[in-house]
JSON list of C-alpha atoms in Angstrom, two decimals:
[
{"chain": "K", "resi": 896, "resn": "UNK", "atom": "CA", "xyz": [-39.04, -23.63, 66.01]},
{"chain": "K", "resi": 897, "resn": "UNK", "atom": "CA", "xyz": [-35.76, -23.39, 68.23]},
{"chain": "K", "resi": 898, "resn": "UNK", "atom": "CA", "xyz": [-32.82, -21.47, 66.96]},
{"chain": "K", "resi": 899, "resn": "UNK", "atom": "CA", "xyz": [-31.45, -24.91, 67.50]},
{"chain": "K", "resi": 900, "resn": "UNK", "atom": "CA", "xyz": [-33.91, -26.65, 65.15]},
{"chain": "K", "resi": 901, "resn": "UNK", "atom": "CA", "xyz": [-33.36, -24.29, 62.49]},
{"chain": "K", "resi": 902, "resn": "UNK", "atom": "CA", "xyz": [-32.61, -25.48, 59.04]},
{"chain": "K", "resi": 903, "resn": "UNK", "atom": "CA", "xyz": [-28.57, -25.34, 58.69]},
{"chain": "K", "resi": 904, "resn": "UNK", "atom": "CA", "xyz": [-27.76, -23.69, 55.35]},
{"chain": "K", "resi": 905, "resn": "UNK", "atom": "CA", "xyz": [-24.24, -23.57, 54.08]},
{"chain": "K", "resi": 906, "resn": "UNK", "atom": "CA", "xyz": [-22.92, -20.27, 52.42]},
{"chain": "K", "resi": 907, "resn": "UNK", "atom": "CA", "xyz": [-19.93, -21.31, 51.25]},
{"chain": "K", "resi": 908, "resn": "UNK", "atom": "CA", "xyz": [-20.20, -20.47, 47.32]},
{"chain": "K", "resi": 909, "resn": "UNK", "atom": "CA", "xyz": [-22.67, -17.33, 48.15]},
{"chain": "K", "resi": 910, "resn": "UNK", "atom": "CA", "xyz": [-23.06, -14.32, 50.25]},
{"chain": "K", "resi": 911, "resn": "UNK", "atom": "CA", "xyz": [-24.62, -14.79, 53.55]},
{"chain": "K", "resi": 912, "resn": "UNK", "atom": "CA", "xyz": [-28.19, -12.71, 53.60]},
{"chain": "K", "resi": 913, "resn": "UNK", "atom": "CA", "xyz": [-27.46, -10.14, 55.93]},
{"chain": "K", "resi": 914, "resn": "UNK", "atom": "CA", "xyz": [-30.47, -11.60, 58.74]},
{"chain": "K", "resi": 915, "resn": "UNK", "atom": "CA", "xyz": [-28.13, -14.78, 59.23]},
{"chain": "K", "resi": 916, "resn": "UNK", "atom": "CA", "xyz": [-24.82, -12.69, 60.04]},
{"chain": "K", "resi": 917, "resn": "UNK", "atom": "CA", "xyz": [-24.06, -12.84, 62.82]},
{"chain": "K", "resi": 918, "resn": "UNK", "atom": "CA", "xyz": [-22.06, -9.98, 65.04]},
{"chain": "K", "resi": 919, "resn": "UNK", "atom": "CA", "xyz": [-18.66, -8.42, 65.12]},
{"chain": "K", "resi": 920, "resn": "UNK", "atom": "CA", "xyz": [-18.44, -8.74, 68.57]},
{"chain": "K", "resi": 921, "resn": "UNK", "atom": "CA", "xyz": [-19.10, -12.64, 68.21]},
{"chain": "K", "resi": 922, "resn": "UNK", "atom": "CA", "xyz": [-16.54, -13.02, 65.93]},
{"chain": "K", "resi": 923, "resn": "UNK", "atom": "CA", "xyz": [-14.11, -10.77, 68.09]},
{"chain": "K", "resi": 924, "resn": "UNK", "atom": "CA", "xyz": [-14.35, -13.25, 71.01]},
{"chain": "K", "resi": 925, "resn": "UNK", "atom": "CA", "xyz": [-13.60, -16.06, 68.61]},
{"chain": "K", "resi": 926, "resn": "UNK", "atom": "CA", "xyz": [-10.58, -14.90, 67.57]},
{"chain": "K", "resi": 927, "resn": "UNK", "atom": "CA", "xyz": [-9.59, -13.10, 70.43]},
{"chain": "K", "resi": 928, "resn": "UNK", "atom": "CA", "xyz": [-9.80, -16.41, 72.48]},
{"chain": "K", "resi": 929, "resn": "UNK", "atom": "CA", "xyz": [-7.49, -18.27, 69.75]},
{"chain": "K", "resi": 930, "resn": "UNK", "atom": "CA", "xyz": [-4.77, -15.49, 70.05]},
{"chain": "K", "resi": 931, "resn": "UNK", "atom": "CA", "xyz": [-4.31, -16.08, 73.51]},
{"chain": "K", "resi": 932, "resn": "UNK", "atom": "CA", "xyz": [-3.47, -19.68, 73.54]},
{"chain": "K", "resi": 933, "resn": "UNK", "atom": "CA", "xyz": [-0.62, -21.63, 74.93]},
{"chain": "K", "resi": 934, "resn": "UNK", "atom": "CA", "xyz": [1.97, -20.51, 72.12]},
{"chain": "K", "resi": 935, "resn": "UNK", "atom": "CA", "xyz": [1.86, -17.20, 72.39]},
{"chain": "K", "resi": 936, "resn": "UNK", "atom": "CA", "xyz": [2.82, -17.51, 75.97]},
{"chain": "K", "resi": 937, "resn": "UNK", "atom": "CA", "xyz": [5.30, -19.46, 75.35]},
{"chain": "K", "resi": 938, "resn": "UNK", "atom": "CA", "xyz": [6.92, -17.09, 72.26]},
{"chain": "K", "resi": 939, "resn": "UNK", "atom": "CA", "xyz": [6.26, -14.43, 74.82]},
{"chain": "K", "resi": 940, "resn": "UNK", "atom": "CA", "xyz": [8.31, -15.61, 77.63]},
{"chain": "K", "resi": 941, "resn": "UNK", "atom": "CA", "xyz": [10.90, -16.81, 74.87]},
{"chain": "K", "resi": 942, "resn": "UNK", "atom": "CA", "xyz": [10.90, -13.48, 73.14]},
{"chain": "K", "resi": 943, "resn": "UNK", "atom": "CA", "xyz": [11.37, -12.13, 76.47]},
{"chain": "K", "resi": 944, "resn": "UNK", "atom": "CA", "xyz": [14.25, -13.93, 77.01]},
{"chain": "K", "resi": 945, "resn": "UNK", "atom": "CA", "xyz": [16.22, -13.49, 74.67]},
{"chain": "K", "resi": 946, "resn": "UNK", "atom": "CA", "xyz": [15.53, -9.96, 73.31]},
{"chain": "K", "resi": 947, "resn": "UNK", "atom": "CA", "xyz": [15.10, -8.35, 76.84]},
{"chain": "K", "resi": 948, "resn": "UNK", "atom": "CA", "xyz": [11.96, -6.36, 77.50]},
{"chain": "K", "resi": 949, "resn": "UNK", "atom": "CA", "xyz": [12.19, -3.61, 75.60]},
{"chain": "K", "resi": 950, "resn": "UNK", "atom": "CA", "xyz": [12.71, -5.15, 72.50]},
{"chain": "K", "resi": 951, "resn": "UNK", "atom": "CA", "xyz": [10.50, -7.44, 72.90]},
{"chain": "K", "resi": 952, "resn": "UNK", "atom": "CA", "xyz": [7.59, -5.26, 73.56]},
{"chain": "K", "resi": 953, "resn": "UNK", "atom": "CA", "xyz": [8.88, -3.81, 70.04]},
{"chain": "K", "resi": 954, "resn": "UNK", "atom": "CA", "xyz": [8.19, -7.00, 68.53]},
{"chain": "K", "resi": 955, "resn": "UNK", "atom": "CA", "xyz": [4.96, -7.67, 69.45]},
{"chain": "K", "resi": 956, "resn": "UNK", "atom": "CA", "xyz": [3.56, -4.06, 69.01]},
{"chain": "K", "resi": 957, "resn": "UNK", "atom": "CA", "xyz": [4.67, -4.43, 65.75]},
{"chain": "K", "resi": 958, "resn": "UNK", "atom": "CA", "xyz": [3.92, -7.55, 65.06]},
{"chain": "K", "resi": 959, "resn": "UNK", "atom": "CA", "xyz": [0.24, -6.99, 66.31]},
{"chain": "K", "resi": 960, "resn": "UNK", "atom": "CA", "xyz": [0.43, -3.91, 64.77]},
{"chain": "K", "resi": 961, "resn": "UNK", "atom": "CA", "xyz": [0.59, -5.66, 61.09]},
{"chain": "K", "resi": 962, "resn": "UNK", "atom": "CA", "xyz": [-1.59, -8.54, 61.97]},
{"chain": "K", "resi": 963, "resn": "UNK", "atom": "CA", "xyz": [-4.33, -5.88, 63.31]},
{"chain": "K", "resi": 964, "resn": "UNK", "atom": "CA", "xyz": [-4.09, -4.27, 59.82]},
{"chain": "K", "resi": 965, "resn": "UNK", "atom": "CA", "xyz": [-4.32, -7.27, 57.77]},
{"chain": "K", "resi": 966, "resn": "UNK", "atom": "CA", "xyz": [-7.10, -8.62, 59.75]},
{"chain": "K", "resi": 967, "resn": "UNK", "atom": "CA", "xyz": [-8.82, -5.18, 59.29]},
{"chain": "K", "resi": 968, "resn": "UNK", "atom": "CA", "xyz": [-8.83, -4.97, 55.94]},
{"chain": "K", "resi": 969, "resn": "UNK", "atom": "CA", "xyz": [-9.95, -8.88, 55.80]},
{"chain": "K", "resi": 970, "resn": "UNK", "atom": "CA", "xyz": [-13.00, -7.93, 57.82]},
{"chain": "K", "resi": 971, "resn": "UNK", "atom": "CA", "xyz": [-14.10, -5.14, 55.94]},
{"chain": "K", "resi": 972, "resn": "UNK", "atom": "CA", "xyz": [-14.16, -7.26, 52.66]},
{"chain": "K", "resi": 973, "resn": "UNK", "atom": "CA", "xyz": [-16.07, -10.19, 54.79]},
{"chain": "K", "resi": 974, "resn": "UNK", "atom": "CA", "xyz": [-18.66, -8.23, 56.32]},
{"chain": "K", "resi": 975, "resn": "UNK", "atom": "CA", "xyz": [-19.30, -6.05, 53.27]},
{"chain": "K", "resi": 976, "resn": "UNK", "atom": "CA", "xyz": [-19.67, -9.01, 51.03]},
{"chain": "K", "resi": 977, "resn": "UNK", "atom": "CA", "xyz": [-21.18, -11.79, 53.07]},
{"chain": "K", "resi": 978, "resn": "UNK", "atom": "CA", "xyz": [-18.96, -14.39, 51.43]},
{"chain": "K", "resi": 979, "resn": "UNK", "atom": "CA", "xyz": [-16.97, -17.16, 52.87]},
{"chain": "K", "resi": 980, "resn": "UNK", "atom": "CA", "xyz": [-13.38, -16.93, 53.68]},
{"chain": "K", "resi": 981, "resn": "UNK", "atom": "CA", "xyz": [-12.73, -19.23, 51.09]},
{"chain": "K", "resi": 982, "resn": "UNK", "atom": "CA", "xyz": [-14.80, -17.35, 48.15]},
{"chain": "K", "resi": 983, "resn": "UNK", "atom": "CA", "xyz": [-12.89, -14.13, 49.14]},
{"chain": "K", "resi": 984, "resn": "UNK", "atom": "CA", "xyz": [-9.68, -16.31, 48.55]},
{"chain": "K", "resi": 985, "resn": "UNK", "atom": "CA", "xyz": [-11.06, -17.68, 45.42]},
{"chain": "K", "resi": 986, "resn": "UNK", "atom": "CA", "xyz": [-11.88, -14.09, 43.88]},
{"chain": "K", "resi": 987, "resn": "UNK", "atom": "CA", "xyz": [-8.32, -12.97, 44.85]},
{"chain": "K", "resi": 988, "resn": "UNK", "atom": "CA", "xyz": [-6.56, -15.88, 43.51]},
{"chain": "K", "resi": 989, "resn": "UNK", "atom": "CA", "xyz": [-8.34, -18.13, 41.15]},
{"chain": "K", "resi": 990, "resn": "UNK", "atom": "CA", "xyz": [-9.59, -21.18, 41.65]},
{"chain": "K", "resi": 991, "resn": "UNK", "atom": "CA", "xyz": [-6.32, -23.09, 41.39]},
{"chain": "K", "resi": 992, "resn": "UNK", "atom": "CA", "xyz": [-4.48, -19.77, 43.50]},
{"chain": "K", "resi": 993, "resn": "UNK", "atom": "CA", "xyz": [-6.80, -20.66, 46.02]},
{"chain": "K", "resi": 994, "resn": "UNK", "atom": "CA", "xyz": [-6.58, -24.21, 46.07]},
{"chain": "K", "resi": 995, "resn": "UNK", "atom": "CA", "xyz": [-2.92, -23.40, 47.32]},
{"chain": "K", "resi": 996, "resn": "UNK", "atom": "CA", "xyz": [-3.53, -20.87, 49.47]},
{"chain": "K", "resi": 997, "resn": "UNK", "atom": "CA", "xyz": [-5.82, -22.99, 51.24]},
{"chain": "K", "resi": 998, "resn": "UNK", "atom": "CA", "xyz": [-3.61, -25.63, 51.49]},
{"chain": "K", "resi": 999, "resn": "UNK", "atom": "CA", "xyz": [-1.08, -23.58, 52.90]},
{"chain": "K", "resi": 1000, "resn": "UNK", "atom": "CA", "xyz": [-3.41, -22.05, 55.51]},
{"chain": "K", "resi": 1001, "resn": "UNK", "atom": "CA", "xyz": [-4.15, -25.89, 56.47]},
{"chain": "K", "resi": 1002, "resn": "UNK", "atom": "CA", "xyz": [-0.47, -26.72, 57.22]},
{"chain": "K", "resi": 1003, "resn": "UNK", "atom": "CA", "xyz": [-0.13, -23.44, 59.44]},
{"chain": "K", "resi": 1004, "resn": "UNK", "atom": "CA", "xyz": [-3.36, -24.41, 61.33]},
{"chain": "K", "resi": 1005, "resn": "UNK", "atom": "CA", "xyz": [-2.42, -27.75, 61.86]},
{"chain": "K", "resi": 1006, "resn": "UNK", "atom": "CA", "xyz": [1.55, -27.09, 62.88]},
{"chain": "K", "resi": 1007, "resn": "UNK", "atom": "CA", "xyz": [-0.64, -24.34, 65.21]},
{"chain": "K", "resi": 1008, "resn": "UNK", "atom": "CA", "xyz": [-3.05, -27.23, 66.99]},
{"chain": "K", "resi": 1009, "resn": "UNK", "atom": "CA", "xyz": [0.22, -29.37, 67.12]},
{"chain": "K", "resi": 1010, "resn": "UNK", "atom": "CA", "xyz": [2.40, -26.94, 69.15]},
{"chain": "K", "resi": 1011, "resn": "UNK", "atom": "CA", "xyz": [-0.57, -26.00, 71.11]},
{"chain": "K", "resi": 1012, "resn": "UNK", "atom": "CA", "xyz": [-0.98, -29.51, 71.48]},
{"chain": "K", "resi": 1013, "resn": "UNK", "atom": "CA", "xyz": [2.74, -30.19, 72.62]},
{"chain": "K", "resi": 1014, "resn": "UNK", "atom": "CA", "xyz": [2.63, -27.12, 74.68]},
{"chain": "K", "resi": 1015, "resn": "UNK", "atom": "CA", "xyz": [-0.18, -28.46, 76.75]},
{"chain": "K", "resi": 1016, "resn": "UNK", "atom": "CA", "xyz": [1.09, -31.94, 77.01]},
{"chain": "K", "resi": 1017, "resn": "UNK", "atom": "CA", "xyz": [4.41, -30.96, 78.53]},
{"chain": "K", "resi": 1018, "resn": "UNK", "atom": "CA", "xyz": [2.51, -29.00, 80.78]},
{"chain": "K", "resi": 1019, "resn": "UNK", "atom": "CA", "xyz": [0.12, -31.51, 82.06]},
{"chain": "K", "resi": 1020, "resn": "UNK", "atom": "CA", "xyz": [3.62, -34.07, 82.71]},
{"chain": "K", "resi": 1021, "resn": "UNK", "atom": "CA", "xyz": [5.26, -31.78, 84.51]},
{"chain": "K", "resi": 1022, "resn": "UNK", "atom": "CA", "xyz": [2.33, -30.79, 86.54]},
{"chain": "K", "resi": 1023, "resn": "UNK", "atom": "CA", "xyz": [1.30, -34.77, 86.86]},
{"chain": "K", "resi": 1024, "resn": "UNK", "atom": "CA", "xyz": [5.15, -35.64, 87.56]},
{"chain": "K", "resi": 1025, "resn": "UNK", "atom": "CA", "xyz": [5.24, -33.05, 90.63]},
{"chain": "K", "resi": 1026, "resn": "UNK", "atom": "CA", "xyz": [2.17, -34.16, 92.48]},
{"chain": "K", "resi": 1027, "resn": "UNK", "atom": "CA", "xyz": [2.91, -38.02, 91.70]},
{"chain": "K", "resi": 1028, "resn": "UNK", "atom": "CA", "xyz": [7.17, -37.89, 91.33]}
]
């Protein structure tokens, strides 16, 4: 049987067994390939802009800085548990806690995939108005 015809299994309310984890490094790329999107070259050049160099390079090693921590300790709970993003939320907040928290981490994904979204599409007008006028 193909990796591709294996049986899919959802761990969503239970550890994963530690033979179906998959790697750091897989992960990594994932998220690594997210935080380089459209948006953050836009905040970049914006940040840029209007704080100068200097202190913008201040704000995003500090800024990444934080984020690199949080995300840190988030992994360490993850990977020594096996459970879900969602149970680790659960255990932290409660059931209804987490129902909110979730919610909230919706909104901030969506408004995320809308600028990214907006980003691209000016993008792709101005490019299509140059070649065409």
């Amino acid at each position: 049987m193909s990796s591709f015809e294996e049986p899919k299994t959802d761990f969503f309310r239970r550890p994963v067994p530690a033979e179906r984890r998959v790697s750091g490094w897989e992960v990594a790329l994932v998220v690594y390939g997210i935080g380089i999107t459209l948006p953050i070259f836009f905040l970049g050049s914006e940040l840029g802009e209007t704080l100068g160099l200097r202190d913008a390079a201040i704000a995003f090693f500090g800024g990444c800085l934080l984020l690199g921590i949080l995300a840190s300790a988030t992994a360490i709970v993850g990977a020594r548990t096996g459970l879900s993003s969602y149970m680790i939320i659960e255990f932290s907040f409660g059931r209804d806690g987490a129902k909110i928290v979730n919610f909230l981490m919706a909104i901030a994904l969506l408004g995320y995939f809308g600028a990214t979204a907006d980003i691209f599409g000016q993008a792709v007008r101005d490019a299509v108005q140059s070649v065409y006028g």
